[in-house]
mmCIF file of C-alpha atoms and ligand atoms in Angstrom:
data_model
loop_
_atom_site.group_PDB
_atom_site.id
_atom_site.type_symbol
_atom_site.label_atom_id
_atom_site.label_comp_id
_atom_site.label_asym_id
_atom_site.label_seq_id
_atom_site.Cartn_x
_atom_site.Cartn_y
_atom_site.Cartn_z
ATOM 1 C CA MET A 93 81.973 31.924 -87.886
ATOM 2 C CA THR A 94 84.272 32.617 -90.786
ATOM 3 C CA ASP A 95 81.532 33.761 -93.144
ATOM 4 C CA ASP A 96 80.871 37.461 -92.512
ATOM 5 C CA THR A 97 78.594 38.156 -95.458
ATOM 6 C CA VAL A 98 75.043 39.171 -94.553
ATOM 7 C CA SER A 99 72.799 36.107 -94.446
ATOM 8 C CA PRO A 100 69.446 36.214 -96.323
ATOM 9 C CA ILE A 101 67.577 35.860 -93.029
ATOM 10 C CA GLU A 102 69.437 38.855 -91.589
ATOM 11 C CA THR A 103 68.308 40.961 -94.568
ATOM 12 C CA GLU A 104 64.733 39.751 -94.046
ATOM 13 C CA ILE A 105 64.743 40.520 -90.300
ATOM 14 C CA ARG A 106 66.152 44.015 -90.939
ATOM 15 C CA ARG A 107 63.400 44.610 -93.485
ATOM 16 C CA LEU A 108 60.694 43.475 -91.051
ATOM 17 C CA ILE A 109 62.065 45.694 -88.247
ATOM 18 C CA SER A 110 62.270 48.715 -90.555
ATOM 19 C CA VAL A 111 58.625 48.200 -91.575
ATOM 20 C CA ALA A 112 57.044 47.170 -88.270
ATOM 21 C CA GLY A 113 59.508 48.129 -85.513
ATOM 22 C CA PRO A 114 61.288 45.870 -83.002
ATOM 23 C CA MET A 115 59.986 42.289 -82.882
ATOM 24 C CA PRO A 116 59.385 39.933 -79.918
ATOM 25 C CA VAL A 117 62.327 37.652 -79.047
ATOM 26 C CA GLY A 118 60.173 34.629 -79.938
ATOM 27 C CA LYS A 119 59.461 35.967 -83.411
ATOM 28 C CA PHE A 120 63.197 36.623 -83.968
ATOM 29 C CA MET A 121 64.050 33.097 -82.800
ATOM 30 C CA SER A 122 61.398 31.543 -84.985
ATOM 31 C CA LEU A 123 62.657 33.397 -88.095
ATOM 32 C CA CYS A 124 66.314 32.492 -87.381
ATOM 33 C CA LEU A 125 65.537 28.789 -86.941
ATOM 34 C CA SER A 126 62.543 27.913 -89.064
ATOM 35 C CA HIS A 127 62.137 30.524 -91.815
ATOM 36 C CA PRO A 128 60.901 28.329 -94.700
ATOM 37 C CA GLN A 129 63.797 29.218 -97.030
ATOM 38 C CA HIS A 130 66.612 30.642 -94.915
ATOM 39 C CA GLY A 131 66.163 29.325 -91.347
ATOM 40 C CA TYR A 132 69.034 27.594 -89.587
ATOM 41 C CA TYR A 133 67.289 24.200 -89.388
ATOM 42 C CA VAL A 134 66.093 24.477 -92.973
ATOM 43 C CA THR A 135 69.515 25.154 -94.498
ATOM 44 C CA GLN A 136 72.141 23.473 -92.322
ATOM 45 C CA ASP A 137 73.205 20.142 -90.855
ATOM 46 C CA PRO A 138 74.126 21.253 -87.347
ATOM 47 C CA PHE A 139 75.594 17.917 -86.296
ATOM 48 C CA GLY A 140 78.889 16.119 -86.277
ATOM 49 C CA ALA A 141 82.385 17.131 -85.290
ATOM 50 C CA ALA A 142 82.470 19.891 -87.921
ATOM 51 C CA GLY A 143 78.963 21.063 -87.028
ATOM 52 C CA ASP A 144 77.591 23.183 -84.275
ATOM 53 C CA PHE A 145 76.646 20.797 -81.494
ATOM 54 C CA THR A 146 76.510 17.207 -80.291
ATOM 55 C CA THR A 147 73.484 15.566 -78.707
ATOM 56 C CA ALA A 148 73.140 12.528 -76.432
ATOM 57 C CA PRO A 149 72.336 10.006 -79.208
ATOM 58 C CA GLU A 150 75.439 11.226 -81.099
ATOM 59 C CA ILE A 151 77.583 10.703 -77.990
ATOM 60 C CA SER A 152 76.670 7.052 -77.434
ATOM 61 C CA GLN A 153 74.574 4.330 -79.068
ATOM 62 C CA ILE A 154 73.448 3.352 -75.559
ATOM 63 C CA PHE A 155 71.175 6.402 -75.345
ATOM 64 C CA GLY A 156 68.923 5.346 -78.254
ATOM 65 C CA GLU A 157 69.085 1.685 -77.257
ATOM 66 C CA LEU A 158 67.799 2.405 -73.750
ATOM 67 C CA ILE A 159 65.012 4.629 -75.068
ATOM 68 C CA GLY A 160 64.010 1.838 -77.473
ATOM 69 C CA LEU A 161 63.782 -0.621 -74.568
ATOM 70 C CA TRP A 162 61.867 1.927 -72.455
ATOM 71 C CA SER A 163 59.350 2.207 -75.325
ATOM 72 C CA LEU A 164 59.028 -1.583 -75.424
ATOM 73 C CA SER A 165 58.089 -1.693 -71.715
ATOM 74 C CA VAL A 166 55.575 1.108 -72.228
ATOM 75 C CA TRP A 167 54.021 -0.690 -75.216
ATOM 76 C CA ARG A 168 53.543 -3.797 -73.078
ATOM 77 C CA MET A 169 51.931 -1.667 -70.329
ATOM 78 C CA MET A 170 49.580 -0.292 -72.991
ATOM 79 C CA GLY A 171 48.417 -3.875 -73.614
ATOM 80 C CA ALA A 172 50.687 -4.419 -76.639
ATOM 81 C CA PRO A 173 48.387 -2.843 -79.265
ATOM 82 C CA GLU A 174 48.767 -4.438 -82.692
ATOM 83 C CA ASN A 175 49.518 -1.058 -84.277
ATOM 84 C CA VAL A 176 51.475 1.627 -82.491
ATOM 85 C CA ARG A 177 52.931 4.843 -83.830
ATOM 86 C CA LEU A 178 56.463 5.427 -82.641
ATOM 87 C CA VAL A 179 56.806 9.182 -83.101
ATOM 88 C CA GLU A 180 59.987 11.211 -82.856
ATOM 89 C CA LEU A 181 59.862 14.996 -82.757
ATOM 90 C CA GLY A 182 62.986 16.550 -84.286
ATOM 91 C CA PRO A 183 64.971 13.376 -85.023
ATOM 92 C CA GLY A 184 68.223 15.148 -86.018
ATOM 93 C CA ARG A 185 70.342 12.624 -87.929
ATOM 94 C CA GLY A 186 68.029 9.693 -87.091
ATOM 95 C CA THR A 187 70.633 8.178 -84.791
ATOM 96 C CA LEU A 188 68.379 7.682 -81.747
ATOM 97 C CA MET A 189 65.820 5.717 -83.797
ATOM 98 C CA LYS A 190 68.475 3.667 -85.562
ATOM 99 C CA ASP A 191 69.920 2.587 -82.203
ATOM 100 C CA ALA A 192 66.442 2.037 -80.709
ATOM 101 C CA LEU A 193 65.344 -0.206 -83.586
ATOM 102 C CA ARG A 194 68.554 -2.230 -83.362
ATOM 103 C CA ALA A 195 68.010 -2.831 -79.641
ATOM 104 C CA LEU A 196 64.400 -3.820 -80.389
ATOM 105 C CA ARG A 197 65.474 -6.830 -82.434
ATOM 106 C CA VAL A 198 64.944 -8.640 -79.113
ATOM 107 C CA ALA A 199 61.186 -7.925 -79.464
ATOM 108 C CA PRO A 200 59.958 -8.870 -82.971
ATOM 109 C CA ASP A 201 56.318 -8.536 -81.806
ATOM 110 C CA PHE A 202 56.879 -4.840 -80.985
ATOM 111 C CA ARG A 203 58.857 -4.203 -84.175
ATOM 112 C CA THR A 204 55.994 -5.646 -86.237
ATOM 113 C CA ALA A 205 53.501 -3.349 -84.486
ATOM 114 C CA ILE A 206 55.515 -0.161 -85.088
ATOM 115 C CA SER A 207 55.014 2.474 -87.735
ATOM 116 C CA LEU A 208 57.617 5.196 -87.403
ATOM 117 C CA HIS A 209 56.489 8.838 -87.709
ATOM 118 C CA LEU A 210 59.221 11.447 -87.858
ATOM 119 C CA VAL A 211 58.348 15.107 -87.396
ATOM 120 C CA GLU A 212 61.003 17.220 -89.073
ATOM 121 C CA VAL A 213 61.097 20.781 -90.386
ATOM 122 C CA SER A 214 64.495 20.504 -92.076
ATOM 123 C CA PRO A 215 64.808 19.050 -95.585
ATOM 124 C CA VAL A 216 68.571 18.680 -95.019
ATOM 125 C CA LEU A 217 68.055 16.538 -91.907
ATOM 126 C CA GLU A 218 65.116 14.654 -93.430
ATOM 127 C CA LYS A 219 67.436 13.486 -96.215
ATOM 128 C CA ILE A 220 69.977 12.246 -93.657
ATOM 129 C CA GLN A 221 67.181 10.508 -91.693
ATOM 130 C CA ARG A 222 66.002 8.781 -94.896
ATOM 131 C CA ASP A 223 69.499 7.489 -95.590
ATOM 132 C CA THR A 224 69.755 6.197 -92.014
ATOM 133 C CA LEU A 225 66.292 4.704 -91.553
ATOM 134 C CA GLU A 226 64.769 3.735 -94.881
ATOM 135 C CA SER A 227 66.575 0.412 -95.006
ATOM 136 C CA GLN A 228 64.922 -0.658 -91.714
ATOM 137 C CA ASP A 229 62.096 -3.169 -91.932
ATOM 138 C CA VAL A 230 59.525 -0.836 -90.320
ATOM 139 C CA PRO A 231 57.354 1.611 -92.269
ATOM 140 C CA VAL A 232 58.647 5.194 -91.921
ATOM 141 C CA MET A 233 56.752 8.424 -92.643
ATOM 142 C CA TRP A 234 57.790 12.070 -92.387
ATOM 143 C CA HIS A 235 55.596 14.979 -91.325
ATOM 144 C CA PRO A 236 56.382 18.711 -91.175
ATOM 145 C CA SER A 237 54.400 19.050 -87.935
ATOM 146 C CA PHE A 238 53.101 16.875 -85.106
ATOM 147 C CA ALA A 239 49.505 17.792 -86.006
ATOM 148 C CA GLU A 240 49.865 15.678 -89.154
ATOM 149 C CA VAL A 241 50.699 12.443 -87.345
ATOM 150 C CA PRO A 242 47.517 10.321 -87.421
ATOM 151 C CA ASP A 243 45.770 9.632 -84.093
ATOM 152 C CA GLY A 244 45.973 6.218 -82.467
ATOM 153 C CA PRO A 245 48.050 4.427 -79.826
ATOM 154 C CA MET A 246 51.419 6.193 -79.772
ATOM 155 C CA ILE A 247 54.746 6.590 -78.042
ATOM 156 C CA VAL A 248 56.365 9.987 -78.586
ATOM 157 C CA ILE A 249 60.064 10.730 -78.092
ATOM 158 C CA ALA A 250 61.455 14.288 -78.090
ATOM 159 C CA ASN A 251 65.150 14.749 -77.336
ATOM 160 C CA GLU A 252 66.388 18.358 -77.551
ATOM 161 C CA PHE A 253 63.289 19.349 -79.527
ATOM 162 C CA ILE A 254 61.404 21.675 -77.177
ATOM 163 C CA ASP A 255 64.497 23.859 -76.575
ATOM 164 C CA ALA A 256 64.455 24.752 -80.282
ATOM 165 C CA LEU A 257 60.873 26.054 -80.182
ATOM 166 C CA PRO A 258 60.555 29.843 -79.920
ATOM 167 C CA VAL A 259 60.694 31.332 -76.445
ATOM 168 C CA TYR A 260 59.257 34.728 -75.529
ATOM 169 C CA GLN A 261 60.727 36.997 -72.858
ATOM 170 C CA ALA A 262 59.303 39.672 -70.576
ATOM 171 C CA VAL A 263 61.304 42.181 -68.513
ATOM 172 C CA LYS A 264 60.048 43.428 -65.147
ATOM 173 C CA GLN A 265 59.787 47.231 -65.160
ATOM 174 C CA PRO A 266 58.623 49.453 -62.286
ATOM 175 C CA ASP A 267 55.089 49.466 -63.688
ATOM 176 C CA GLY A 268 54.862 45.759 -64.599
ATOM 177 C CA TRP A 269 56.110 43.299 -67.221
ATOM 178 C CA HIS A 270 57.049 44.444 -70.735
ATOM 179 C CA GLU A 271 57.940 42.273 -73.703
ATOM 180 C CA ARG A 272 61.648 41.947 -74.563
ATOM 181 C CA VAL A 273 62.169 42.736 -78.239
ATOM 182 C CA VAL A 274 64.910 42.737 -80.893
ATOM 183 C CA GLY A 275 65.489 46.001 -82.771
ATOM 184 C CA LEU A 276 68.388 47.922 -84.292
ATOM 185 C CA ASP A 277 70.747 50.205 -82.361
ATOM 186 C CA SER A 278 72.081 53.541 -83.656
ATOM 187 C CA ALA A 279 74.977 51.738 -85.393
ATOM 188 C CA GLY A 280 72.516 49.462 -87.192
ATOM 189 C CA HIS A 281 73.326 46.328 -85.184
ATOM 190 C CA PHE A 282 70.664 44.034 -83.748
ATOM 191 C CA ALA A 283 70.049 44.903 -80.107
ATOM 192 C CA PHE A 284 67.677 43.830 -77.355
ATOM 193 C CA GLY A 285 65.137 46.385 -76.203
ATOM 194 C CA VAL A 286 62.023 46.593 -74.073
ATOM 195 C CA SER A 287 58.603 47.331 -75.511
ATOM 196 C CA PRO A 288 57.161 50.616 -74.163
ATOM 197 C CA ASP A 289 53.816 48.977 -73.391
ATOM 198 C CA ARG A 290 52.983 46.741 -70.483
ATOM 199 C CA ILE A 291 51.865 43.204 -71.450
ATOM 200 C CA PRO A 292 48.168 43.141 -70.607
ATOM 201 C CA HIS A 293 46.929 40.387 -68.228
ATOM 202 C CA PHE A 294 50.448 39.036 -67.769
ATOM 203 C CA ASP A 295 49.425 37.549 -64.417
ATOM 204 C CA ARG A 296 47.647 34.828 -66.390
ATOM 205 C CA ILE A 297 51.033 33.682 -67.737
ATOM 206 C CA LEU A 298 53.338 34.480 -64.821
ATOM 207 C CA PRO A 299 53.551 31.871 -62.020
ATOM 208 C CA SER A 300 52.344 33.434 -58.769
ATOM 209 C CA GLN A 301 55.688 32.916 -56.974
ATOM 210 C CA LEU A 302 57.345 35.295 -59.472
ATOM 211 C CA ARG A 303 54.974 38.229 -59.048
ATOM 212 C CA ASP A 304 57.402 40.033 -56.725
ATOM 213 C CA ALA A 305 60.468 39.588 -58.971
ATOM 214 C CA ALA A 306 62.994 42.452 -58.835
ATOM 215 C CA PRO A 307 62.938 45.122 -61.573
ATOM 216 C CA GLY A 308 65.102 44.010 -64.507
ATOM 217 C CA SER A 309 64.220 40.315 -64.030
ATOM 218 C CA ILE A 310 63.519 38.360 -67.204
ATOM 219 C CA TYR A 311 60.765 35.740 -67.409
ATOM 220 C CA GLU A 312 60.628 33.330 -70.359
ATOM 221 C CA TRP A 313 57.667 31.391 -71.665
ATOM 222 C CA ARG A 314 56.762 29.225 -74.613
ATOM 223 C CA PRO A 315 53.295 28.883 -76.075
ATOM 224 C CA ASP A 316 51.569 25.913 -74.403
ATOM 225 C CA ALA A 317 50.436 24.509 -77.760
ATOM 226 C CA ILE A 318 53.050 21.750 -77.999
ATOM 227 C CA ALA A 319 52.411 20.513 -74.439
ATOM 228 C CA TYR A 320 48.645 20.534 -75.116
ATOM 229 C CA ASP A 321 49.118 18.653 -78.409
ATOM 230 C CA ILE A 322 51.306 15.975 -76.852
ATOM 231 C CA ALA A 323 48.989 15.524 -73.850
ATOM 232 C CA ARG A 324 45.864 15.354 -76.019
ATOM 233 C CA ARG A 325 47.419 12.668 -78.245
ATOM 234 C CA VAL A 326 48.806 10.416 -75.520
ATOM 235 C CA ARG A 327 46.142 10.640 -72.825
ATOM 236 C CA HIS A 328 44.250 7.717 -74.407
ATOM 237 C CA GLN A 329 46.672 4.830 -74.996
ATOM 238 C CA GLY A 330 49.952 6.594 -75.216
ATOM 239 C CA ALA A 331 53.016 8.059 -73.586
ATOM 240 C CA ALA A 332 55.636 10.682 -74.382
ATOM 241 C CA LEU A 333 59.200 11.084 -73.176
ATOM 242 C CA ILE A 334 60.526 14.650 -73.172
ATOM 243 C CA ILE A 335 64.280 15.038 -72.690
ATOM 244 C CA ASP A 336 65.884 18.441 -72.686
ATOM 245 C CA TYR A 337 68.000 20.942 -70.807
ATOM 246 C CA GLY A 338 66.028 23.116 -68.511
ATOM 247 C CA HIS A 339 64.719 23.707 -65.030
ATOM 248 C CA SER A 340 62.244 21.731 -62.931
ATOM 249 C CA GLN A 341 60.720 24.860 -61.387
ATOM 250 C CA SER A 342 59.695 28.057 -63.170
ATOM 251 C CA GLY A 343 62.028 30.940 -62.369
ATOM 252 C CA VAL A 344 63.413 34.186 -63.701
ATOM 253 C CA GLY A 345 66.549 34.433 -65.847
ATOM 254 C CA ASP A 346 67.653 34.834 -69.456
ATOM 255 C CA THR A 347 68.588 31.423 -70.923
ATOM 256 C CA LEU A 348 68.561 32.369 -74.591
ATOM 257 C CA GLN A 349 71.771 31.017 -76.059
ATOM 258 C CA ALA A 350 73.417 30.532 -79.434
ATOM 259 C CA ILE A 351 75.892 27.836 -80.418
ATOM 260 C CA GLY A 352 78.024 27.873 -83.550
ATOM 261 C CA ARG A 353 80.861 25.414 -84.195
ATOM 262 C CA HIS A 354 80.686 24.091 -80.610
ATOM 263 C CA GLN A 355 81.175 27.598 -79.143
ATOM 264 C CA PHE A 356 78.739 29.908 -77.426
ATOM 265 C CA ALA A 357 77.896 32.830 -79.701
ATOM 266 C CA ASN A 358 75.830 35.994 -79.418
ATOM 267 C CA PRO A 359 72.213 35.040 -80.298
ATOM 268 C CA LEU A 360 71.846 38.307 -82.227
ATOM 269 C CA GLN A 361 74.900 37.714 -84.386
ATOM 270 C CA ALA A 362 74.908 35.684 -87.590
ATOM 271 C CA PRO A 363 71.139 35.001 -87.637
ATOM 272 C CA GLY A 364 70.354 31.766 -89.491
ATOM 273 C CA ARG A 365 73.937 30.525 -89.120
ATOM 274 C CA VAL A 366 73.971 29.698 -85.419
ATOM 275 C CA ASP A 367 71.606 27.542 -83.393
ATOM 276 C CA VAL A 368 69.460 29.597 -81.020
ATOM 277 C CA THR A 369 67.763 27.790 -78.126
ATOM 278 C CA ALA A 370 66.506 28.374 -74.599
ATOM 279 C CA HIS A 371 66.023 26.179 -71.548
ATOM 280 C CA VAL A 372 62.778 24.281 -71.103
ATOM 281 C CA ASP A 373 60.584 25.290 -68.160
ATOM 282 C CA PHE A 374 59.416 21.801 -67.159
ATOM 283 C CA GLN A 375 57.033 23.115 -64.517
ATOM 284 C CA ALA A 376 55.143 25.178 -67.093
ATOM 285 C CA PHE A 377 55.229 22.295 -69.577
ATOM 286 C CA GLY A 378 53.915 19.828 -67.002
ATOM 287 C CA ARG A 379 51.189 22.195 -65.844
ATOM 288 C CA ALA A 380 49.932 22.619 -69.423
ATOM 289 C CA ALA A 381 49.950 18.846 -70.032
ATOM 290 C CA GLU A 382 48.159 18.198 -66.732
ATOM 291 C CA SER A 383 45.434 20.680 -67.635
ATOM 292 C CA MET A 384 44.646 18.359 -70.570
ATOM 293 C CA ASN A 385 44.109 15.446 -68.145
ATOM 294 C CA ALA A 386 47.327 13.614 -68.935
ATOM 295 C CA SER A 387 49.505 12.070 -66.244
ATOM 296 C CA VAL A 388 52.731 14.035 -65.774
ATOM 297 C CA GLN A 389 55.685 12.106 -64.311
ATOM 298 C CA GLY A 390 59.002 13.690 -63.347
ATOM 299 C CA PRO A 391 61.006 15.548 -64.305
ATOM 300 C CA ILE A 392 63.954 13.556 -63.051
ATOM 301 C CA THR A 393 67.524 14.292 -64.065
ATOM 302 C CA GLN A 394 68.931 12.592 -67.158
ATOM 303 C CA GLY A 395 71.605 10.958 -65.013
ATOM 304 C CA GLU A 396 68.951 9.409 -62.754
ATOM 305 C CA PHE A 397 66.799 8.360 -65.708
ATOM 306 C CA LEU A 398 69.672 6.636 -67.500
ATOM 307 C CA ARG A 399 70.764 4.838 -64.356
ATOM 308 C CA ARG A 400 67.230 3.604 -63.691
ATOM 309 C CA VAL A 401 66.843 2.237 -67.232
ATOM 310 C CA GLY A 402 70.144 0.406 -66.955
ATOM 311 C CA ILE A 403 72.973 2.432 -68.519
ATOM 312 C CA ASP A 404 75.602 0.783 -66.298
ATOM 313 C CA VAL A 405 74.592 -2.770 -67.189
ATOM 314 C CA ARG A 406 74.466 -1.946 -70.913
ATOM 315 C CA ALA A 407 77.863 -0.180 -70.797
ATOM 316 C CA GLN A 408 79.378 -3.166 -69.011
ATOM 317 C CA ALA A 409 78.032 -5.551 -71.661
ATOM 318 C CA LEU A 410 79.479 -3.432 -74.484
ATOM 319 C CA LYS A 411 82.826 -3.093 -72.726
ATOM 320 C CA SER A 412 83.161 -6.841 -72.267
ATOM 321 C CA SER A 413 83.612 -7.293 -76.017
ATOM 322 C CA ALA A 414 85.497 -4.026 -76.688
ATOM 323 C CA SER A 415 89.171 -3.125 -77.091
ATOM 324 C CA VAL A 416 90.887 -1.163 -74.322
ATOM 325 C CA GLN A 417 90.466 2.069 -76.320
ATOM 326 C CA GLN A 418 86.799 1.344 -77.102
ATOM 327 C CA ALA A 419 86.111 0.527 -73.447
ATOM 328 C CA ALA A 420 87.622 3.870 -72.426
ATOM 329 C CA ASP A 421 85.445 5.662 -75.026
ATOM 330 C CA ILE A 422 82.306 3.904 -73.737
ATOM 331 C CA GLU A 423 83.194 4.898 -70.197
ATOM 332 C CA SER A 424 83.779 8.554 -71.064
ATOM 333 C CA ALA A 425 80.484 8.705 -72.999
ATOM 334 C CA VAL A 426 78.622 7.309 -69.979
ATOM 335 C CA VAL A 427 80.305 9.901 -67.745
ATOM 336 C CA ARG A 428 79.366 12.729 -70.123
ATOM 337 C CA LEU A 429 75.717 11.622 -70.311
ATOM 338 C CA THR A 430 75.241 11.118 -66.573
ATOM 339 C CA GLN A 431 77.674 13.427 -64.773
ATOM 340 C CA THR A 432 76.396 16.268 -62.598
ATOM 341 C CA GLY A 433 77.993 19.723 -62.672
ATOM 342 C CA PRO A 434 78.501 22.176 -65.512
ATOM 343 C CA THR A 435 80.396 19.909 -67.918
ATOM 344 C CA GLY A 436 78.113 16.861 -67.694
ATOM 345 C CA MET A 437 74.635 16.405 -69.158
ATOM 346 C CA GLY A 438 73.387 14.325 -66.232
ATOM 347 C CA GLU A 439 71.934 17.109 -64.132
ATOM 348 C CA LEU A 440 71.187 19.987 -66.509
ATOM 349 C CA PHE A 441 69.137 17.669 -68.734
ATOM 350 C CA LYS A 442 65.788 16.535 -67.359
ATOM 351 C CA VAL A 443 63.386 13.794 -68.401
ATOM 352 C CA MET A 444 59.610 14.051 -68.117
ATOM 353 C CA ALA A 445 56.905 11.600 -69.134
ATOM 354 C CA ILE A 446 53.406 12.604 -70.230
ATOM 355 C CA ALA A 447 51.017 9.662 -70.378
ATOM 356 C CA ASP A 448 47.637 8.040 -70.333
ATOM 357 C CA PRO A 449 46.721 8.090 -66.616
ATOM 358 C CA LYS A 450 45.468 4.485 -66.888
ATOM 359 C CA LEU A 451 49.050 3.285 -67.412
ATOM 360 C CA GLY A 452 50.154 4.248 -63.903
ATOM 361 C CA LYS A 453 53.817 4.944 -63.230
ATOM 362 C CA LEU A 454 56.061 4.377 -66.238
ATOM 363 C CA PRO A 455 59.493 2.705 -66.115
ATOM 364 C CA ALA A 456 62.106 4.971 -64.441
ATOM 365 C CA PHE A 457 59.368 7.141 -62.925
ATOM 366 C CA ASP A 458 58.192 4.493 -60.489
ATOM 367 C CA GLU A 459 60.854 4.784 -57.780
HETATM 368 N N1 SAH B 50 66.681 14.811 -81.434
HETATM 369 C C1 SAH B 50 67.882 15.002 -82.204
HETATM 370 C C2 SAH B 50 68.030 16.424 -82.775
HETATM 371 C C3 SAH B 50 67.915 17.599 -81.866
HETATM 372 S S1 SAH B 50 68.105 19.137 -82.745
HETATM 373 C C4 SAH B 50 69.092 14.621 -81.373
HETATM 374 O O1 SAH B 50 68.938 14.450 -80.187
HETATM 375 O O2 SAH B 50 70.177 14.476 -81.925
HETATM 376 C C5 SAH B 50 66.451 19.662 -83.037
HETATM 377 C C6 SAH B 50 65.725 18.894 -84.104
HETATM 378 O O3 SAH B 50 64.403 19.402 -84.204
HETATM 379 C C7 SAH B 50 66.292 18.986 -85.511
HETATM 380 O O4 SAH B 50 66.043 17.763 -86.174
HETATM 381 C C8 SAH B 50 65.471 20.126 -86.106
HETATM 382 O O5 SAH B 50 65.511 20.169 -87.499
HETATM 383 C C9 SAH B 50 64.106 19.811 -85.538
HETATM 384 N N2 SAH B 50 63.191 20.936 -85.433
HETATM 385 C C10 SAH B 50 63.450 22.145 -84.881
HETATM 386 N N3 SAH B 50 62.333 22.912 -84.873
HETATM 387 C C11 SAH B 50 61.359 22.162 -85.417
HETATM 388 C C12 SAH B 50 59.967 22.389 -85.685
HETATM 389 N N4 SAH B 50 59.396 23.542 -85.380
HETATM 390 N N5 SAH B 50 59.254 21.391 -86.248
HETATM 391 C C13 SAH B 50 59.840 20.195 -86.548
HETATM 392 N N6 SAH B 50 61.147 19.923 -86.326
HETATM 393 C C14 SAH B 50 61.904 20.898 -85.779
#
């Protein structure tokens, strides 16, 4: 970050800490990202080569195309309802939907049934999404929150959305779990601390296999509200596809991270100017969705998901009409999206479906 002036959100967080004392990590994250005037998502376009990060739909058009075709299969399994809401949570630049709708030209009946509902907190990104999607021949609506999307048959897509929702942290102390907080150190810099009080009834949140965690361990959790909301909306005539980096099983560990200009940064530095996220705990997410009587399928790895929905066939088709350079670019994008290990997205990223139990196993989750 070249800009070392104090950001407005930093001033606001300092003020809040001086009035009320150190704040929970989740509160800090929420202010940094979504403060209505100064939050990171509200003020910046984090995408593109000059931006802070790149996501799967920005790496290859194939990603959005395959998700569009997955949605088509799901719509048919739903009995091809005449009206279906295709909902995207956190659509970024609108690239995934643009590619999905292009691929869906093969299915005019589905395209006619679709109304597109985009849930976006950022006015900067909403403007970019409008430029990308308004010329499409499907009705498009924007909503500041998922709660405002009208009920009805729906297919929900969320790629790298849940990781941006606030995460709370607890630290195991000799006498139990205490909340991890952000305060100010003696030099006036933001610093992590531990609340002096034990979190009451923490056993209701903590998975039983983690009760004996070693002192100093960190456990992260997100409010279950988003998993409940998704499950409640899709359990009658609907399905959701959740794609994100995270772990299949709940565990201990600090995954809070910040990215600025494609580099890892300190999450406490430059609040509002860097993207702050944390891994998704798919086990906790799935448990919450299941408690609302939705069918939970997966998670499977992104690499496995993409292979099962046909990434290799689609890449081959694109390569057959591409130049040598373009074919090499297609190949390296496929590798990046599917590769295991620390540099690929194929294993770290997981895919989970939440659905109406009457639909049975959804495409890619049926093997
Ligand atoms: N899905 C896109 C973008 C991922 S970045 C892609 O894959 O490229 C996260 C997206 O979620 C951004 O569009 C961001 O503005 C949006 N977002 C973050 N928090 C949000 C919230 N609380 N409500 C609605 N949108 C949010």
